[in-house]
PDB file of C-alpha atoms in Angstrom:
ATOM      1  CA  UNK N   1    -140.347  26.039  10.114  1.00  0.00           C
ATOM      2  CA  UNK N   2    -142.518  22.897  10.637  1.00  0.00           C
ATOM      3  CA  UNK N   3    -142.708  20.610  13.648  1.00  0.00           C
ATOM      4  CA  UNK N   4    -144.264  16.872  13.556  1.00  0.00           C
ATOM      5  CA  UNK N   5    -144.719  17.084  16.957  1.00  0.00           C
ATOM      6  CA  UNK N   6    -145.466  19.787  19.793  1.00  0.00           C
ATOM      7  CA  UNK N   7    -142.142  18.807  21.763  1.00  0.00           C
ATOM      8  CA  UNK N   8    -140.304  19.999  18.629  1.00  0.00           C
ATOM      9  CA  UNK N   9    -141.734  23.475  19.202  1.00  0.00           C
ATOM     10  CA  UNK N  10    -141.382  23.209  23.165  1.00  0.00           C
ATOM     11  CA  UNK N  11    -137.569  22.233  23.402  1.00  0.00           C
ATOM     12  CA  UNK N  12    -136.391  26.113  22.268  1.00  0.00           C
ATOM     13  CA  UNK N  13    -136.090  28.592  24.857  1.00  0.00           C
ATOM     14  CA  UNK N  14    -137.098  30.720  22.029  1.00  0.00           C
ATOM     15  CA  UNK N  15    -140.202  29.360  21.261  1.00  0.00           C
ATOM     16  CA  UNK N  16    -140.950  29.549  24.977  1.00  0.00           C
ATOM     17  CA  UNK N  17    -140.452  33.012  25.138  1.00  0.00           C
ATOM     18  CA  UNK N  18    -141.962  34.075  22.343  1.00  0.00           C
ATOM     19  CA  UNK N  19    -145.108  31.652  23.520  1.00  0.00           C
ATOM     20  CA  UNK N  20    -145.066  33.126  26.902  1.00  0.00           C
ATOM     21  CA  UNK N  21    -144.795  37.025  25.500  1.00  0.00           C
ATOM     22  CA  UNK N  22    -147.918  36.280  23.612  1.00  0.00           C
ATOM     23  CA  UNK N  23    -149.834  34.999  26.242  1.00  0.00           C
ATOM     24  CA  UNK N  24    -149.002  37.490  28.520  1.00  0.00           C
ATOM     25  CA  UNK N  25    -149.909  40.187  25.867  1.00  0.00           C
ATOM     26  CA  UNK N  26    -153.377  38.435  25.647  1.00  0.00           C
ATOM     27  CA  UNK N  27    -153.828  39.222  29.164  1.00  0.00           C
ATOM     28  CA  UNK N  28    -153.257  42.966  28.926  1.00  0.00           C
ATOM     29  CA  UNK N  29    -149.916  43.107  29.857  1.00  0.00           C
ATOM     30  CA  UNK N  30    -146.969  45.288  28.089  1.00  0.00           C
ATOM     31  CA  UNK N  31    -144.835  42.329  27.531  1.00  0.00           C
ATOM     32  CA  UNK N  32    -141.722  41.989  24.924  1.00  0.00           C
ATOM     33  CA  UNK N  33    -139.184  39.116  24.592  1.00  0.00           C
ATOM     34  CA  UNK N  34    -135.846  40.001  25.734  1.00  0.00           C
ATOM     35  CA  UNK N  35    -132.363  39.304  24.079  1.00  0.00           C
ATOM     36  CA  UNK N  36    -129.477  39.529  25.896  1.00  0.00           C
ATOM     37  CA  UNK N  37    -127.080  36.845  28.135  1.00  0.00           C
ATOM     38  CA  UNK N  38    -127.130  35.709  31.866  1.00  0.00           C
ATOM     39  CA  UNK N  39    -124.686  33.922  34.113  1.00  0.00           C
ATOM     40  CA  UNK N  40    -123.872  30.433  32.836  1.00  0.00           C
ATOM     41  CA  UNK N  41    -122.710  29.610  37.002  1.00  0.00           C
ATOM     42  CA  UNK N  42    -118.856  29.806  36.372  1.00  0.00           C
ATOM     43  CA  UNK N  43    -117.839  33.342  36.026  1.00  0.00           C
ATOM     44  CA  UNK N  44    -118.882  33.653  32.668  1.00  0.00           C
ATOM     45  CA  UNK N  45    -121.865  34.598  30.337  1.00  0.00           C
ATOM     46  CA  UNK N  46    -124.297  32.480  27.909  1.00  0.00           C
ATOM     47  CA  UNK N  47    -126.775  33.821  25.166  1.00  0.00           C
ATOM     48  CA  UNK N  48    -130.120  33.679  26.794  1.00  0.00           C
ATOM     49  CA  UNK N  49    -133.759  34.700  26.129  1.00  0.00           C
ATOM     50  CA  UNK N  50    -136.611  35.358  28.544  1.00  0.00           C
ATOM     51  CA  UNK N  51    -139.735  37.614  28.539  1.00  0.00           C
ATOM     52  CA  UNK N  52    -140.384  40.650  30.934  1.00  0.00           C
ATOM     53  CA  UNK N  53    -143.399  43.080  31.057  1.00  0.00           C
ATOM     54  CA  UNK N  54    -143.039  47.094  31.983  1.00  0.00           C
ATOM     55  CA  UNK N  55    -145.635  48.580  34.005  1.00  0.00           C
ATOM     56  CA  UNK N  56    -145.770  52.587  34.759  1.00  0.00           C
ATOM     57  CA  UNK N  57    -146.815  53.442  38.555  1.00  0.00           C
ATOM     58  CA  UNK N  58    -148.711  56.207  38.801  1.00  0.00           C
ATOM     59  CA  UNK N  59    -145.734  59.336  39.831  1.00  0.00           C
ATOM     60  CA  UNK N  60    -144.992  59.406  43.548  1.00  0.00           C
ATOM     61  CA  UNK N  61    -145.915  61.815  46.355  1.00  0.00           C
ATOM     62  CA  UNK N  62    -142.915  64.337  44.605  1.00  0.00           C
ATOM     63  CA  UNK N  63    -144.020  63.878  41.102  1.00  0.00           C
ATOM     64  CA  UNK N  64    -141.398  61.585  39.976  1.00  0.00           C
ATOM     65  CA  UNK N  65    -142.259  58.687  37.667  1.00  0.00           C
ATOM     66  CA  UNK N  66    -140.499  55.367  37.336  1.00  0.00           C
ATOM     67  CA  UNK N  67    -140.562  52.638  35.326  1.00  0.00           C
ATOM     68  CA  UNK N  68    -141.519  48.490  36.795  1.00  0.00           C
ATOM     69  CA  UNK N  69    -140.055  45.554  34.885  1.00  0.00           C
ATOM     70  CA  UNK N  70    -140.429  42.131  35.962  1.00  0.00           C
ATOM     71  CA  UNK N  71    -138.652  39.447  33.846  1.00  0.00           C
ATOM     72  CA  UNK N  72    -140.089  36.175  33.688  1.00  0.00           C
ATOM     73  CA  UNK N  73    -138.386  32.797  33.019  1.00  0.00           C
ATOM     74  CA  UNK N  74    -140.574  30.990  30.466  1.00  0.00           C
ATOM     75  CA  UNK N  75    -139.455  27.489  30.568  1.00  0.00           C
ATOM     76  CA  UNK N  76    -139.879  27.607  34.532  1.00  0.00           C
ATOM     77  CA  UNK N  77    -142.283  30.429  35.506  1.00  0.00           C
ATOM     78  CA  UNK N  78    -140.309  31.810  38.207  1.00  0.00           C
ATOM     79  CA  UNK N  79    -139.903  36.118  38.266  1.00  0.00           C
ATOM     80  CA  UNK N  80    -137.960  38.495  39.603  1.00  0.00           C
ATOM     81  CA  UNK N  81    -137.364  42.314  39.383  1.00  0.00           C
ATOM     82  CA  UNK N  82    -135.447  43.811  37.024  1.00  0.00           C
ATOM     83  CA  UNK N  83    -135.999  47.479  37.609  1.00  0.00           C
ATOM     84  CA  UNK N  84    -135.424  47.641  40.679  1.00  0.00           C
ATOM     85  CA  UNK N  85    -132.731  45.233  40.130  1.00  0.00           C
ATOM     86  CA  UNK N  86    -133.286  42.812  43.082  1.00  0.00           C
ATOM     87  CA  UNK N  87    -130.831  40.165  43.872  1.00  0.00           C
ATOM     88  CA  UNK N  88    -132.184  36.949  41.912  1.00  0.00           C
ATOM     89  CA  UNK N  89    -132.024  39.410  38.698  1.00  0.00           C
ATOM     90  CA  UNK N  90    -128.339  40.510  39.734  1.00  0.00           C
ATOM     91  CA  UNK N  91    -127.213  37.933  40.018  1.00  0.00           C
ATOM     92  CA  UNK N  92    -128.800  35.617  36.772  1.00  0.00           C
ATOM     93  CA  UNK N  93    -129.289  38.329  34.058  1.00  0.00           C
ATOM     94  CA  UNK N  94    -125.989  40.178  32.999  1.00  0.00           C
ATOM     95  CA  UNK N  95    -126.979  42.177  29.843  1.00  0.00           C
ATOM     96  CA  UNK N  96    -130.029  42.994  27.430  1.00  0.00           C
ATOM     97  CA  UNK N  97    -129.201  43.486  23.383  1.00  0.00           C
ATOM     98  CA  UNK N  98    -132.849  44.270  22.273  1.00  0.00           C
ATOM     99  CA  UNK N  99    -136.148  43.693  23.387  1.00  0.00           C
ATOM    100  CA  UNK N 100    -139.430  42.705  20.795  1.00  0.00           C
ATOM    101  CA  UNK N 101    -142.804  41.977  20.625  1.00  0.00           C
ATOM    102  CA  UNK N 102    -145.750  41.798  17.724  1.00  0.00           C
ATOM    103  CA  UNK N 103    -145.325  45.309  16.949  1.00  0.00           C
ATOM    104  CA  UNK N 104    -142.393  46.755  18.099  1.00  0.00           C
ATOM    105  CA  UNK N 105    -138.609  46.124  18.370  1.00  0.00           C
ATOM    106  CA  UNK N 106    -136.385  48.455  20.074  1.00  0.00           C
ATOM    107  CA  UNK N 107    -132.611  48.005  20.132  1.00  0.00           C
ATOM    108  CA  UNK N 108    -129.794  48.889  23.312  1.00  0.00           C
ATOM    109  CA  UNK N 109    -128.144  51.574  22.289  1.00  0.00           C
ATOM    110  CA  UNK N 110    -126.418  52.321  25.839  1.00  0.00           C
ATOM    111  CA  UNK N 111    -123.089  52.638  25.660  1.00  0.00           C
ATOM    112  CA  UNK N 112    -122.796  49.620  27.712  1.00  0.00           C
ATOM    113  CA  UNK N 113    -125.670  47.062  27.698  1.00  0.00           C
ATOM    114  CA  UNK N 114    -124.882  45.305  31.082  1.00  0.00           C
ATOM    115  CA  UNK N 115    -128.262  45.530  33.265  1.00  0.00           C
ATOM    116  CA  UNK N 116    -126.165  46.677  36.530  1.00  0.00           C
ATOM    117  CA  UNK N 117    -125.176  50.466  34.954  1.00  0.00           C
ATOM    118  CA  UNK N 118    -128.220  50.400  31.931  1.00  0.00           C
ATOM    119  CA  UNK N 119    -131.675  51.731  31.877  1.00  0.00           C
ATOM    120  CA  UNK N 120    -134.746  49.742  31.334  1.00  0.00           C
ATOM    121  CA  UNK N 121    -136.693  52.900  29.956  1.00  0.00           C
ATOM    122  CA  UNK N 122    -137.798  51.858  26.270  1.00  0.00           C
ATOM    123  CA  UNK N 123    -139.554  55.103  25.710  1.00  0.00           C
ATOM    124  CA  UNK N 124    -136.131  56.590  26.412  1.00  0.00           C
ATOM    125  CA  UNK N 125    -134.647  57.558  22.945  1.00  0.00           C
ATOM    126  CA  UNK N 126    -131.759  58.365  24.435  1.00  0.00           C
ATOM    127  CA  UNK N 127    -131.386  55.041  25.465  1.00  0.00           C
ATOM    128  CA  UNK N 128    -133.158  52.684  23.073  1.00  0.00           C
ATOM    129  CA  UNK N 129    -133.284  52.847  18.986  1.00  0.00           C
ATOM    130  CA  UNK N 130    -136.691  51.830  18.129  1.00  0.00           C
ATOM    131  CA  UNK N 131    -137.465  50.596  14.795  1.00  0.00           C
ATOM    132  CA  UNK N 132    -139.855  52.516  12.739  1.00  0.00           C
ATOM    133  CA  UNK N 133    -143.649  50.757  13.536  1.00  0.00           C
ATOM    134  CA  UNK N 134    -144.452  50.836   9.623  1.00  0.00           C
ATOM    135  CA  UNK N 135    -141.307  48.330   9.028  1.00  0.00           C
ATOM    136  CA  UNK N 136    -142.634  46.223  11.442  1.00  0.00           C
ATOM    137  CA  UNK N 137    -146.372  46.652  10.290  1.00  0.00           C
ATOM    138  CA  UNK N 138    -144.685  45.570   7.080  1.00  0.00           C
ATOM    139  CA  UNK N 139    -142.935  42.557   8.183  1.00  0.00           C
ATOM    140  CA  UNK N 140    -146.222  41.603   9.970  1.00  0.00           C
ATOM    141  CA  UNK N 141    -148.150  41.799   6.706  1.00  0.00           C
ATOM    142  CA  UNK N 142    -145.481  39.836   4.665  1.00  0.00           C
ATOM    143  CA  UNK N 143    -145.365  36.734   6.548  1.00  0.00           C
ATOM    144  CA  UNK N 144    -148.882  36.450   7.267  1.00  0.00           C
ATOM    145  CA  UNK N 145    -150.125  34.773   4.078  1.00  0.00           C
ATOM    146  CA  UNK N 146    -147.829  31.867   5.174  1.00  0.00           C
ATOM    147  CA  UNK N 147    -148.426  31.781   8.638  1.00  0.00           C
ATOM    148  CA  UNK N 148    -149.972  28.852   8.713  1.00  0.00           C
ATOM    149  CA  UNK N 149    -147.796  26.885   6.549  1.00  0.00           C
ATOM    150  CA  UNK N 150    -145.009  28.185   8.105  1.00  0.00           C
ATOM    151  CA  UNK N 151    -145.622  27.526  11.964  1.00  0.00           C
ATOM    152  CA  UNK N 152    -148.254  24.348  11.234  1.00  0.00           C
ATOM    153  CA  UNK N 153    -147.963  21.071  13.244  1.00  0.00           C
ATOM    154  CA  UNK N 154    -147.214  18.187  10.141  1.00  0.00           C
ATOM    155  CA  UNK N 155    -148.775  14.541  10.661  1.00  0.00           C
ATOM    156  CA  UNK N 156    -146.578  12.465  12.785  1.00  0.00           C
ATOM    157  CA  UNK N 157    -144.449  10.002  10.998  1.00  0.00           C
ATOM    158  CA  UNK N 158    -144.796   7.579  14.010  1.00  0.00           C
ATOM    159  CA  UNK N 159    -147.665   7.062  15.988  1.00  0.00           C
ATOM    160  CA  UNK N 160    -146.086   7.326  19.522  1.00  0.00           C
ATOM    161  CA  UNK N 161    -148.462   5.374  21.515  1.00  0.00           C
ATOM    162  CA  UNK N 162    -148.549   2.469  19.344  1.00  0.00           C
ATOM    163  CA  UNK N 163    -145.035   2.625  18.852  1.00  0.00           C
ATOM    164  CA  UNK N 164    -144.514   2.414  22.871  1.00  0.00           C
ATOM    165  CA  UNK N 165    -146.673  -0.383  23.262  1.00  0.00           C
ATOM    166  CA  UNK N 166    -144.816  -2.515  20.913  1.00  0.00           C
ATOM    167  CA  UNK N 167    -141.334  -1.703  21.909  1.00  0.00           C
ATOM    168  CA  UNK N 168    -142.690  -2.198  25.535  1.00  0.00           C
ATOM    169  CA  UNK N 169    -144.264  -5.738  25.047  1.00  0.00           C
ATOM    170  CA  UNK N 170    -140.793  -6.953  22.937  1.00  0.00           C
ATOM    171  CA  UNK N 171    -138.994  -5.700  25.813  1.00  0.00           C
ATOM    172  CA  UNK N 172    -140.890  -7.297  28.118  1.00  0.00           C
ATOM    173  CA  UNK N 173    -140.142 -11.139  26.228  1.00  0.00           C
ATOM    174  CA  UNK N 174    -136.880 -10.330  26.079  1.00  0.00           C
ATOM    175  CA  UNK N 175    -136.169  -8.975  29.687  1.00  0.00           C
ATOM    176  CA  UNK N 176    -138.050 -12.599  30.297  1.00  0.00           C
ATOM    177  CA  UNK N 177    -135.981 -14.289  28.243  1.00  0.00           C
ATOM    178  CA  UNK N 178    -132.304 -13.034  29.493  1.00  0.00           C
ATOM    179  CA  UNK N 179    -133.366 -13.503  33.681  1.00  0.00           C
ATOM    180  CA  UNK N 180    -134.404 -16.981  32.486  1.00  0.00           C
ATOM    181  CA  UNK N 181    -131.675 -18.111  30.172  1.00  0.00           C
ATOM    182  CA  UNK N 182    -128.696 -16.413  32.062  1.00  0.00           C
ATOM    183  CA  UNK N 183    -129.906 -15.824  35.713  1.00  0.00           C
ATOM    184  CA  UNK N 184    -132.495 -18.475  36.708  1.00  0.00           C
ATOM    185  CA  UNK N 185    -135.167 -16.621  37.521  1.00  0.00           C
ATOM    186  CA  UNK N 186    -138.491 -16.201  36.772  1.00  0.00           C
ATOM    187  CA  UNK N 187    -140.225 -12.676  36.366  1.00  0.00           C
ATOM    188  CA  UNK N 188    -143.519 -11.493  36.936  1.00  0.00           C
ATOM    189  CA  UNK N 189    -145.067  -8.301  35.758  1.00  0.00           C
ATOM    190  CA  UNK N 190    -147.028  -5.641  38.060  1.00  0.00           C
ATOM    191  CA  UNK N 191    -148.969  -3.804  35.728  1.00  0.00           C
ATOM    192  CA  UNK N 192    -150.368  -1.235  38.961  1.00  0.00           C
ATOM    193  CA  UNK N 193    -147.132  -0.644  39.318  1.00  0.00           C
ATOM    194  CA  UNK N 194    -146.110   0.147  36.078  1.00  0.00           C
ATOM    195  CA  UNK N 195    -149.154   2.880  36.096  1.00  0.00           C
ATOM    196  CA  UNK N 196    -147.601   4.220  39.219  1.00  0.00           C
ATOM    197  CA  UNK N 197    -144.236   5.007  37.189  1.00  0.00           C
ATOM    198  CA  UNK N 198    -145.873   6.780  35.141  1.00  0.00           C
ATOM    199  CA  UNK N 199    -146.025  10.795  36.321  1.00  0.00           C
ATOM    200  CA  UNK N 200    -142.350  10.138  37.056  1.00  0.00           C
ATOM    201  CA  UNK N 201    -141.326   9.242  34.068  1.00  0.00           C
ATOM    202  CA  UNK N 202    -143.606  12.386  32.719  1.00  0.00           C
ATOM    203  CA  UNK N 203    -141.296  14.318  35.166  1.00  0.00           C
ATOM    204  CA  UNK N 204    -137.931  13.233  33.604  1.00  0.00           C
ATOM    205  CA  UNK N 205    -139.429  13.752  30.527  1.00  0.00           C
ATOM    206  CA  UNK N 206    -140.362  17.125  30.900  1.00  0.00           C
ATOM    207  CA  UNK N 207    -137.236  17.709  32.863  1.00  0.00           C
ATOM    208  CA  UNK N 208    -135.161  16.927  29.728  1.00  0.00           C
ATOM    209  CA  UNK N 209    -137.674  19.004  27.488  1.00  0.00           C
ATOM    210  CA  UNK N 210    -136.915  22.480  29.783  1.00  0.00           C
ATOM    211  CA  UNK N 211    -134.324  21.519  31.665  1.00  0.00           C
ATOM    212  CA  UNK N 212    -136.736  22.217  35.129  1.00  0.00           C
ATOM    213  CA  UNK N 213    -136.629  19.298  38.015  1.00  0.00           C
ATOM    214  CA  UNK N 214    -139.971  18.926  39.241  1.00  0.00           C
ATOM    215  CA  UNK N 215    -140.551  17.432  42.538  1.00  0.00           C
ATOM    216  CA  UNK N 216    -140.916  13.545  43.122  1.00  0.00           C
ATOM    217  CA  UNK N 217    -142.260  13.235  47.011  1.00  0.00           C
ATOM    218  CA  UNK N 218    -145.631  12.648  46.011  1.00  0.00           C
ATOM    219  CA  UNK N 219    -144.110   9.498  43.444  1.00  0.00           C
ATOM    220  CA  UNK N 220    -141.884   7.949  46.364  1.00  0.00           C
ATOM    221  CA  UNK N 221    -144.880   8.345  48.502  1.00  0.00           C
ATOM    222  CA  UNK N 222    -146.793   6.322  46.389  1.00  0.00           C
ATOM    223  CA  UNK N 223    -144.080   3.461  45.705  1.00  0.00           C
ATOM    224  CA  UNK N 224    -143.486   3.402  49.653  1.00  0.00           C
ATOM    225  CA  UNK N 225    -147.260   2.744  49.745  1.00  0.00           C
ATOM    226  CA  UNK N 226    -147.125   0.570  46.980  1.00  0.00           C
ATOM    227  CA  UNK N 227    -144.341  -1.633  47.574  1.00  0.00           C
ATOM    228  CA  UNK N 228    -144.637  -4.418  50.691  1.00  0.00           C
ATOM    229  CA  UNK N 229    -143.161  -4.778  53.560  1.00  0.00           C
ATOM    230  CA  UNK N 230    -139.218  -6.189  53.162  1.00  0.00           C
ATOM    231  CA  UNK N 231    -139.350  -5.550  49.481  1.00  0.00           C
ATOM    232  CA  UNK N 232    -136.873  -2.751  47.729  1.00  0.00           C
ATOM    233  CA  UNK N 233    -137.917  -1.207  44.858  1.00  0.00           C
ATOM    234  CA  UNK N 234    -135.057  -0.231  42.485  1.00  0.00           C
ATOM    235  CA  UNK N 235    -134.978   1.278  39.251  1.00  0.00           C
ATOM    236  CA  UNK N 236    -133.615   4.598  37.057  1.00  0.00           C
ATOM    237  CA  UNK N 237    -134.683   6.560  34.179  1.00  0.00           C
ATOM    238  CA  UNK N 238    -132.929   6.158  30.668  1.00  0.00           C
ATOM    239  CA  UNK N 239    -133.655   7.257  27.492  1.00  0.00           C
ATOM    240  CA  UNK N 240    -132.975   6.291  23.936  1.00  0.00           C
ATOM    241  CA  UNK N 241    -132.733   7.575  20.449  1.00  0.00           C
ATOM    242  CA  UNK N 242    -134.374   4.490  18.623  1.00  0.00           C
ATOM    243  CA  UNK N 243    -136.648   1.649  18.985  1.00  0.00           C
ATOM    244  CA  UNK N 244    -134.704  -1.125  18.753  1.00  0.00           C
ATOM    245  CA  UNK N 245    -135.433  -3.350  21.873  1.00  0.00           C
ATOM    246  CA  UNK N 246    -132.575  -5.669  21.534  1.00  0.00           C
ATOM    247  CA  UNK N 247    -130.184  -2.778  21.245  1.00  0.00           C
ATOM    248  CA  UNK N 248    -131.792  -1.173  24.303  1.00  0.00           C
ATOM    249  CA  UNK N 249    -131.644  -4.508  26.878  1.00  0.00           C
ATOM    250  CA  UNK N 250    -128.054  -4.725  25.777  1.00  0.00           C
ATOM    251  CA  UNK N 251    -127.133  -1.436  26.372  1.00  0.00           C
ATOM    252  CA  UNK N 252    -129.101  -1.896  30.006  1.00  0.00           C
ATOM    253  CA  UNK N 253    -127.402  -5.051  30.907  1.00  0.00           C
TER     254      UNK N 253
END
């Protein structure tokens, strides 16, 4: 698999995950990539992937030991507790298939692998088929030669920023053009305020990369500032799949 550009690799939630379970490893933690489905917010399930991390209290005051696991949502950050199963983790995670990480893959093998009546004890062979650590050791060995060929970032085929700038200035003229020739009007271009737009449209587009809103009070804060007194400012985000600037002012008008 090869992406041109990093978004490529960032717009899979399992590239995410497996991202985030690696990092997490590097800081010491017991972390593994988890495979299993959560509530798609009708009634229903969806496949889904997300990362959690076990830890292993020391026992209590009567000797008995349990297990922590915290999952963790990689294209948003947010946590919650899945054993204890609190109520965020109730009521978005349904079931866990198998859970990986460099060197190790273990597989449910719970008669029933819904979170609510399961056990989140890995080191439970009762509970979890683990796969033997040479055939992973093995797998490991076999793909690194090609690693880097494999999971490399190619040259772009476009350079992005020159690309913008061009599509930008043509849709400038013709923006220009249209108010002129069909409205009347003359148009002037605020080039500060342009800059200002900028982190918001770095929001939407980051929004559409993990599908997280981020907050915009500190960009209307600004354009209030910005904007004087008995003015409106107006204006939403759009997107395209090309860079034809004709086709884009006609689809805008």
């Amino acid at each position: 698999k090869c992406w041109r550009n990093s978004r490529w690799f960032f717009a899979q939630v399992w590239d995410h995950a497996t991202l985030l379970c690696s990092l997490l490893l590097g800081y010491g933690l017991d972390a593994r990539v988890c495979v299993g489905t959560m509530s798609d917010g009708r009634g229903g399930a969806q496949p889904h992937v997300w990362v959690a991390t076990w830890s292993r209290p020391p026992p209590d005051r009567h000797g008995v030991a349990t297990i922590r696991v915290r999952a963790w949502e990689s294209a948003t950050g947010r946590t919650c507790s899945l054993a204890p199963l609190d109520a965020e983790a109730r009521a978005k995670y349904l079931s866990v298939a198998c859970v990986f990480a460099h060197d190790s893959f273990h597989a449910n093998a719970q008669p029933s692998d819904a979170l609510l009546s399961g056990s989140l004890d890995v080191d439970d062979a009762s509970c979890w088929l683990a796969l033997d650590g040479r055939r992973v050791e093995a797998l490991t060995h076999a793909a690194a030669p090609s690693a880097t060929a494999d999971f490399g970032l190619a040259r772009p085929r476009v350079d992005a920023s020159a690309a913008a700038a061009a599509v930008e200035a043509e849709l400038r003229t013709l923006v220009a053009a249209y108010r002129r020739d069909a409205r009347g009007l003359a148009t002037s271009w605020d080039d500060d305020l342009s800059y200002m737009l900028q982190p918001a449209l770095a929001a939407y587009e980051q929004e559409r990369v993990v599908g997280h809103a981020a907050s915009h009070d500190d960009f209307q804060d600004a354009i209030r500032r910005r904007v004087p007194h008995g003015h409106c400012f107006k204006g939403f985000p759009t997107c395209f799949p090309h860079l034809n600037a004709q086709r884009m002012l006609a689809a805008l008008q």
